[in-house]
Amino acid sequence: MLQAGIVGLPNVGKSTLFNALTAQESALAANYPFATIEPNIGVVEVPDERLPVLEKMNKAQKLIPATVEFVDIAGLVRGASKGEGLGNQFLANIRETDAVIQVVRCFEDDNIIHVEGSVNPVRDIETIQIELALADLGSAEKRRDKAVRAAKSGGDKEAKKDLEILDKIQPVLEDGRPARAAALSEDEKAIVRSWFFLSSKPTIYAANVDEQTLAEPESNPHVLKVIEHAKSENAEVVVICAKLEAELVALEADERNEYLKDLGLQSSGVDQLIKSAYKMLGLMSFLTAGEKEVRAWTIPIGTKAPKAASVIHSDIERGFIRAEIVGYEDLIRVGSNSAARDQGLLRLEGKEYIMKEGDIVNFRFNV
């Protein structure tokens, strides 16, 4: 399962957010650095408003949502790339994740210590970026030495390509910026992904605010600075109040929705964050619906029908004949599978069909 790592400086609300995401209290949330040492891991359901609708339509016995895995990683401090604090452990843990959610503190509270002495989210972002860039710079220099030797000894084409990419990436890293900010072609990005650079991982900034800020986040100057910074590197920002989200977990669904409504919110920040992380990991859902169950199945974006079928069972891929598909919006508009079939909205797709988000599928197969 693909993982999104939750990172940040100590005491910015990482573990509180993790507890809210996973609806548990096993991650120690405390007011001192390094409260989280070993990474906590939680499998989280992806909110999907389509599933209850299909459950009701099919009178299904159960509902199974898609899931995504989150990892709560120890807080990082300045000097981590040189082993300060829990630096080496932090870097090893983040290297194993597929994407990064960086929690940045955008609230003032004299009772919660800030490791840098004041609230400045862009400085905090840059502190982590610099540490990741420095760690990557060390990896890049080793890779360059190896590529130079290979290019000299045999005119290695792959080594020459690596050097061309490194010529673009190293100046960015030396400037303390993330590798993902380098101007690379899609082919070059694919090569860099295989290098597992820490700062090349897709990133969401979770701007952690107080409850008063939630309804009007752009009234908070700290949030505005995070949004401006994120734009410069094509990153996404989700505004959350980790403290509130942790409290919402204890409420029933109706109470939670009423509370959010009173705050002027359509949905919780945690729901938005889970959906954004799922998409950032390059994942999407197709659906199956019947009397037994309604279920969302996770596949990488761009997956063809037979490979999608294998997520249900390898035999279905092996004996794949056709995929019978109707789009969720089409089905809801006409009200039933029979109406969708009568109106030509239920279609048969073959082996080359690329699955779309929200496809409701019945695979035809023979083994």
Short mmCIF file of C-alpha atoms in Angstrom, two decimals:
data_model
loop_
_atom_site.label_atom_id
_atom_site.label_comp_id
_atom_site.label_asym_id
_atom_site.label_seq_id
_atom_site.Cartn_x
_atom_site.Cartn_y
_atom_site.Cartn_z
CA MET A 1 0.00 0.00 0.00
CA LEU A 2 1.28 3.47 -0.86
CA GLN A 3 2.09 5.71 2.10
CA ALA A 4 1.82 9.45 2.81
CA GLY A 5 4.26 10.58 5.50
CA ILE A 6 3.22 13.34 7.92
CA VAL A 7 6.23 15.53 8.68
CA GLY A 8 6.99 18.85 10.33
CA LEU A 9 8.94 20.52 13.09
CA PRO A 10 8.21 19.41 16.67
CA ASN A 11 5.01 20.76 18.27
CA VAL A 12 3.25 21.87 15.07
CA GLY A 13 0.35 19.41 15.51
CA LYS A 14 1.56 16.37 13.54
CA SER A 15 0.53 13.71 16.02
CA THR A 16 -2.73 15.48 16.85
CA LEU A 17 -3.54 15.47 13.13
CA PHE A 18 -2.50 11.82 12.79
CA ASN A 19 -4.83 10.90 15.67
CA ALA A 20 -7.68 12.72 13.94
CA LEU A 21 -6.91 11.08 10.58
CA THR A 22 -6.84 7.60 12.01
CA ALA A 23 -9.52 8.22 14.70
CA GLN A 24 -7.20 6.82 17.34
CA GLU A 25 -5.16 8.09 20.28
CA SER A 26 -2.13 5.83 20.04
CA ALA A 27 0.18 8.52 18.65
CA LEU A 28 1.67 10.40 21.58
CA ALA A 29 0.83 14.11 21.28
CA ALA A 30 2.92 16.06 23.77
CA ASN A 31 4.36 19.53 24.27
CA TYR A 32 8.05 18.69 23.86
CA PRO A 33 10.33 17.79 20.94
CA PHE A 34 10.64 14.18 19.79
CA ALA A 35 7.45 12.96 21.50
CA THR A 36 7.07 10.78 18.38
CA ILE A 37 10.21 8.66 17.91
CA GLU A 38 9.11 5.46 16.18
CA PRO A 39 6.79 6.26 13.25
CA ASN A 40 3.10 5.53 13.86
CA ILE A 41 1.23 3.96 10.94
CA GLY A 42 -2.51 4.09 10.32
CA VAL A 43 -4.76 2.84 7.50
CA VAL A 44 -7.44 5.46 6.81
CA GLU A 45 -10.72 5.19 4.92
CA VAL A 46 -11.03 7.55 1.95
CA PRO A 47 -14.26 9.58 2.28
CA ASP A 48 -16.52 8.84 -0.68
CA GLU A 49 -20.01 10.35 -0.80
CA ARG A 50 -20.94 8.02 -3.69
CA LEU A 51 -20.86 4.82 -1.62
CA PRO A 52 -23.88 5.46 0.68
CA VAL A 53 -25.92 6.47 -2.39
CA LEU A 54 -25.06 3.20 -4.14
CA GLU A 55 -25.59 1.24 -0.92
CA LYS A 56 -29.15 2.58 -0.69
CA MET A 57 -29.82 2.04 -4.42
CA ASN A 58 -28.66 -1.60 -4.28
CA LYS A 59 -29.94 -2.34 -0.75
CA ALA A 60 -26.42 -3.62 -0.14
CA GLN A 61 -25.50 -5.61 2.98
CA LYS A 62 -22.21 -3.76 3.50
CA LEU A 63 -20.10 -0.86 2.30
CA ILE A 64 -16.31 -1.01 1.88
CA PRO A 65 -14.43 2.25 1.14
CA ALA A 66 -10.96 2.64 -0.34
CA THR A 67 -8.08 3.14 2.10
CA VAL A 68 -4.78 4.99 2.20
CA GLU A 69 -1.88 4.64 4.65
CA PHE A 70 -0.50 7.53 6.72
CA VAL A 71 2.76 7.54 8.68
CA ASP A 72 3.39 9.94 11.58
CA ILE A 73 7.13 10.67 11.44
CA ALA A 74 9.29 12.12 14.23
CA GLY A 75 9.65 15.92 14.29
CA LEU A 76 12.64 17.32 12.41
CA VAL A 77 14.95 20.06 13.68
CA ARG A 78 17.58 22.28 12.04
CA GLY A 79 20.70 20.20 11.34
CA ALA A 80 18.84 16.92 10.72
CA SER A 81 20.86 16.29 7.55
CA LYS A 82 23.96 16.22 9.80
CA GLY A 83 22.28 13.92 12.31
CA GLU A 84 20.93 16.54 14.74
CA GLY A 85 17.96 15.49 16.87
CA LEU A 86 16.55 12.34 15.30
CA GLY A 87 17.78 13.46 11.88
CA ASN A 88 19.05 10.20 10.45
CA GLN A 89 15.96 8.32 11.60
CA PHE A 90 13.67 11.05 10.26
CA LEU A 91 15.35 10.96 6.85
CA ALA A 92 15.20 7.16 6.68
CA ASN A 93 11.50 7.15 7.57
CA ILE A 94 10.57 9.81 5.02
CA ARG A 95 12.58 8.02 2.33
CA GLU A 96 10.23 5.03 2.65
CA THR A 97 7.07 7.08 1.99
CA ASP A 98 5.59 7.88 -1.43
CA ALA A 99 4.37 11.41 -0.67
CA VAL A 100 4.72 14.02 2.06
CA ILE A 101 2.20 16.01 4.10
CA GLN A 102 4.08 18.79 5.85
CA VAL A 103 2.17 20.22 8.81
CA VAL A 104 2.99 23.89 9.37
CA ARG A 105 1.86 25.84 12.40
CA CYS A 106 -0.28 28.86 11.55
CA PHE A 107 -1.70 29.63 15.00
CA GLU A 108 -0.44 31.59 18.00
CA ASP A 109 -0.54 29.93 21.44
CA ASP A 110 1.80 30.91 24.27
CA ASN A 111 1.10 27.59 26.00
CA ILE A 112 2.58 25.53 23.15
CA ILE A 113 6.33 25.88 22.71
CA HIS A 114 7.63 26.51 19.19
CA VAL A 115 11.01 24.91 18.68
CA GLU A 116 12.25 28.01 16.76
CA GLY A 117 10.84 30.46 19.34
CA SER A 118 8.16 32.07 17.16
CA VAL A 119 5.42 31.23 14.63
CA ASN A 120 6.68 31.63 11.07
CA PRO A 121 5.35 28.90 8.74
CA VAL A 122 7.46 29.80 5.68
CA ARG A 123 10.63 29.67 7.79
CA ASP A 124 9.48 26.26 9.10
CA ILE A 125 8.83 25.02 5.55
CA GLU A 126 12.26 26.23 4.46
CA THR A 127 13.94 24.63 7.50
CA ILE A 128 12.65 21.22 6.45
CA GLN A 129 13.27 21.87 2.75
CA ILE A 130 16.88 22.85 3.40
CA GLU A 131 17.49 19.70 5.46
CA LEU A 132 15.94 17.48 2.79
CA ALA A 133 17.83 19.33 0.04
CA LEU A 134 21.13 18.94 1.90
CA ALA A 135 20.52 15.21 2.35
CA ASP A 136 19.65 14.94 -1.37
CA LEU A 137 22.71 16.98 -2.32
CA GLY A 138 24.91 14.40 -0.62
CA SER A 139 23.14 11.65 -2.61
CA ALA A 140 23.44 13.68 -5.84
CA GLU A 141 27.19 14.20 -5.38
CA LYS A 142 27.72 10.45 -4.90
CA ARG A 143 25.59 9.74 -7.98
CA ARG A 144 27.61 12.31 -10.00
CA ASP A 145 30.93 10.71 -9.00
CA LYS A 146 29.63 7.32 -10.12
CA ALA A 147 28.20 8.70 -13.40
CA VAL A 148 31.44 10.58 -14.23
CA ARG A 149 33.47 7.38 -13.81
CA ALA A 150 31.01 5.39 -15.95
CA ALA A 151 30.93 8.06 -18.68
CA LYS A 152 34.75 8.19 -18.86
CA SER A 153 35.31 4.45 -18.90
CA GLY A 154 32.83 3.43 -21.57
CA GLY A 155 30.91 6.38 -22.93
CA ASP A 156 27.89 5.08 -21.01
CA LYS A 157 24.73 6.75 -22.47
CA GLU A 158 22.78 6.25 -19.25
CA ALA A 159 25.56 7.90 -17.24
CA LYS A 160 25.59 10.89 -19.61
CA LYS A 161 21.83 11.25 -19.21
CA ASP A 162 22.22 11.13 -15.43
CA LEU A 163 24.82 13.91 -15.59
CA GLU A 164 22.48 16.08 -17.69
CA ILE A 165 19.74 15.68 -15.08
CA LEU A 166 22.15 16.30 -12.20
CA ASP A 167 23.28 19.52 -13.90
CA LYS A 168 19.67 20.72 -13.56
CA ILE A 169 19.00 19.40 -10.06
CA GLN A 170 22.19 20.17 -8.13
CA PRO A 171 22.00 23.99 -8.45
CA VAL A 172 18.41 23.82 -7.12
CA LEU A 173 19.49 21.69 -4.14
CA GLU A 174 22.48 23.95 -3.47
CA ASP A 175 20.01 26.83 -3.27
CA GLY A 176 18.13 24.96 -0.51
CA ARG A 177 15.11 24.31 -2.73
CA PRO A 178 13.46 20.91 -3.30
CA ALA A 179 14.46 18.69 -6.23
CA ARG A 180 10.85 18.81 -7.47
CA ALA A 181 11.40 22.54 -8.24
CA ALA A 182 13.94 21.67 -10.97
CA ALA A 183 12.75 22.14 -14.57
CA LEU A 184 12.71 18.55 -15.83
CA SER A 185 10.96 16.75 -18.69
CA GLU A 186 8.52 13.93 -17.87
CA ASP A 187 11.16 11.36 -18.89
CA GLU A 188 13.72 13.01 -16.60
CA LYS A 189 11.23 13.08 -13.72
CA ALA A 190 10.68 9.34 -14.18
CA ILE A 191 14.43 8.75 -13.86
CA VAL A 192 14.68 10.95 -10.76
CA ARG A 193 11.84 9.03 -9.10
CA SER A 194 14.04 5.95 -9.22
CA TRP A 195 16.70 7.88 -7.25
CA PHE A 196 14.38 8.27 -4.25
CA PHE A 197 15.36 11.85 -3.51
CA LEU A 198 13.61 13.08 -0.37
CA SER A 199 12.76 16.50 -1.78
CA SER A 200 11.34 15.18 -5.05
CA LYS A 201 8.32 13.59 -3.34
CA PRO A 202 4.93 15.21 -4.06
CA THR A 203 3.94 17.44 -1.14
CA ILE A 204 0.82 18.89 0.48
CA TYR A 205 1.13 21.66 3.07
CA ALA A 206 -1.35 21.23 5.93
CA ALA A 207 -1.77 24.72 7.38
CA ASN A 208 -2.70 24.06 11.02
CA VAL A 209 -4.87 26.95 12.26
CA ASP A 210 -7.03 27.75 15.28
CA GLU A 211 -10.80 27.23 15.22
CA GLN A 212 -11.54 30.94 14.59
CA THR A 213 -9.57 30.89 11.33
CA LEU A 214 -11.34 27.92 9.74
CA ALA A 215 -14.31 29.72 8.21
CA GLU A 216 -12.10 32.49 6.75
CA PRO A 217 -8.60 31.03 6.34
CA GLU A 218 -7.43 33.90 4.13
CA SER A 219 -7.91 36.27 7.06
CA ASN A 220 -4.86 34.58 8.62
CA PRO A 221 -1.59 36.15 7.35
CA HIS A 222 0.32 32.95 8.15
CA VAL A 223 -2.00 30.94 5.86
CA LEU A 224 -1.60 33.49 3.04
CA LYS A 225 2.17 33.13 3.24
CA VAL A 226 1.91 29.32 3.05
CA ILE A 227 -0.40 29.56 0.00
CA GLU A 228 2.00 31.96 -1.72
CA HIS A 229 4.97 29.69 -1.02
CA ALA A 230 3.08 26.59 -2.24
CA LYS A 231 2.25 28.30 -5.54
CA SER A 232 5.96 28.82 -6.21
CA GLU A 233 6.50 25.06 -6.27
CA ASN A 234 3.07 23.89 -7.54
CA ALA A 235 2.20 22.31 -4.19
CA GLU A 236 -1.27 22.09 -2.65
CA VAL A 237 -2.42 23.65 0.63
CA VAL A 238 -5.16 22.21 2.87
CA VAL A 239 -6.24 24.33 5.85
CA ILE A 240 -7.02 22.27 8.94
CA CYS A 241 -7.49 22.73 12.68
CA ALA A 242 -5.87 19.58 14.08
CA LYS A 243 -7.17 20.25 17.60
CA LEU A 244 -10.78 20.58 16.37
CA GLU A 245 -10.45 17.55 14.09
CA ALA A 246 -9.26 15.45 17.03
CA GLU A 247 -12.36 16.56 18.99
CA LEU A 248 -14.72 15.84 16.06
CA VAL A 249 -13.63 12.20 16.07
CA ALA A 250 -15.57 11.62 19.32
CA LEU A 251 -18.86 12.87 17.80
CA GLU A 252 -21.50 10.90 15.90
CA ALA A 253 -21.72 11.67 12.16
CA ASP A 254 -24.86 13.82 12.51
CA GLU A 255 -23.39 15.82 15.40
CA ARG A 256 -20.14 16.27 13.50
CA ASN A 257 -21.92 17.56 10.40
CA GLU A 258 -24.01 19.95 12.51
CA TYR A 259 -20.90 21.26 14.27
CA LEU A 260 -19.14 21.85 10.94
CA LYS A 261 -22.24 23.59 9.59
CA ASP A 262 -22.25 25.93 12.60
CA LEU A 263 -18.64 26.81 11.78
CA GLY A 264 -19.62 27.57 8.17
CA LEU A 265 -17.80 24.52 6.76
CA GLN A 266 -18.98 22.02 4.13
CA SER A 267 -16.66 19.21 5.24
CA SER A 268 -13.86 18.57 7.68
CA GLY A 269 -10.26 19.44 6.88
CA VAL A 270 -9.29 15.85 7.54
CA ASP A 271 -11.68 14.63 4.81
CA GLN A 272 -10.16 17.12 2.36
CA LEU A 273 -6.64 16.09 3.37
CA ILE A 274 -7.33 12.36 2.90
CA LYS A 275 -8.83 12.96 -0.55
CA SER A 276 -5.92 15.22 -1.56
CA ALA A 277 -3.36 12.66 -0.34
CA TYR A 278 -5.12 9.86 -2.25
CA LYS A 279 -5.02 11.90 -5.45
CA MET A 280 -1.44 13.07 -4.84
CA LEU A 281 -0.34 9.44 -4.54
CA GLY A 282 -1.63 8.97 -8.09
CA LEU A 283 -4.56 6.83 -6.97
CA MET A 284 -8.20 6.65 -8.06
CA SER A 285 -11.23 4.49 -7.31
CA PHE A 286 -13.49 2.35 -9.43
CA LEU A 287 -16.66 0.97 -7.88
CA THR A 288 -18.55 -2.31 -7.74
CA ALA A 289 -22.15 -2.35 -6.54
CA GLY A 290 -24.58 -5.16 -5.78
CA GLU A 291 -26.78 -6.59 -3.04
CA LYS A 292 -23.82 -8.23 -1.28
CA GLU A 293 -21.64 -5.11 -1.07
CA VAL A 294 -20.82 -1.70 -2.47
CA ARG A 295 -17.07 -1.21 -2.68
CA ALA A 296 -14.42 1.26 -3.83
CA TRP A 297 -11.30 -0.38 -5.29
CA THR A 298 -7.97 1.45 -5.43
CA ILE A 299 -5.89 1.53 -8.62
CA PRO A 300 -3.18 3.84 -10.00
CA ILE A 301 -4.48 6.54 -12.35
CA GLY A 302 -4.10 5.30 -15.95
CA THR A 303 -4.75 1.61 -15.18
CA LYS A 304 -6.26 -0.52 -17.98
CA ALA A 305 -9.36 -2.64 -17.36
CA PRO A 306 -7.68 -6.10 -17.02
CA LYS A 307 -5.14 -4.80 -14.49
CA ALA A 308 -7.98 -3.14 -12.55
CA ALA A 309 -9.78 -6.50 -12.53
CA SER A 310 -6.72 -8.11 -10.92
CA VAL A 311 -7.25 -5.94 -7.83
CA ILE A 312 -10.44 -7.92 -7.22
CA HIS A 313 -8.91 -11.31 -8.13
CA SER A 314 -6.05 -12.47 -10.35
CA ASP A 315 -8.41 -14.97 -12.05
CA ILE A 316 -10.56 -12.11 -13.36
CA GLU A 317 -7.53 -10.57 -15.06
CA ARG A 318 -6.43 -13.93 -16.44
CA GLY A 319 -9.86 -14.71 -17.89
CA PHE A 320 -10.84 -11.13 -18.77
CA ILE A 321 -13.41 -10.84 -21.59
CA ARG A 322 -15.06 -7.44 -21.23
CA ALA A 323 -15.79 -4.77 -18.62
CA GLU A 324 -19.42 -3.70 -18.34
CA ILE A 325 -19.25 -0.08 -17.22
CA VAL A 326 -21.56 2.79 -16.34
CA GLY A 327 -20.36 6.14 -15.00
CA TYR A 328 -21.53 7.05 -11.48
CA GLU A 329 -23.03 10.40 -12.54
CA ASP A 330 -24.92 8.73 -15.43
CA LEU A 331 -26.32 6.02 -13.16
CA ILE A 332 -27.51 8.48 -10.52
CA ARG A 333 -29.09 10.69 -13.19
CA VAL A 334 -31.20 7.86 -14.67
CA GLY A 335 -31.79 6.03 -11.38
CA SER A 336 -31.07 2.35 -12.15
CA ASN A 337 -28.92 -0.09 -14.11
CA SER A 338 -31.88 -1.08 -16.31
CA ALA A 339 -32.55 2.58 -17.20
CA ALA A 340 -28.83 3.06 -17.91
CA ARG A 341 -28.90 0.02 -20.22
CA ASP A 342 -32.06 1.24 -22.00
CA GLN A 343 -30.50 4.63 -22.60
CA GLY A 344 -27.23 3.23 -23.91
CA LEU A 345 -25.22 4.44 -20.92
CA LEU A 346 -24.12 0.93 -19.93
CA ARG A 347 -21.25 0.04 -22.25
CA LEU A 348 -18.82 -2.82 -22.89
CA GLU A 349 -15.10 -2.03 -22.85
CA GLY A 350 -12.14 -4.18 -23.87
CA LYS A 351 -8.57 -4.82 -22.74
CA GLU A 352 -7.23 -1.42 -23.82
CA TYR A 353 -9.83 0.61 -21.91
CA ILE A 354 -8.26 3.01 -19.38
CA MET A 355 -10.34 3.15 -16.20
CA LYS A 356 -11.92 6.43 -15.15
CA GLU A 357 -12.62 7.75 -11.66
CA GLY A 358 -16.09 6.63 -10.56
CA ASP A 359 -16.56 3.88 -13.16
CA ILE A 360 -19.05 1.33 -11.80
CA VAL A 361 -17.87 -2.01 -13.18
CA ASN A 362 -18.99 -5.57 -13.68
CA PHE A 363 -16.13 -7.64 -15.14
CA ARG A 364 -17.00 -10.46 -17.54
CA PHE A 365 -14.41 -13.25 -17.43
CA ASN A 366 -13.93 -16.96 -18.06
CA VAL A 367 -11.30 -19.22 -16.45
#
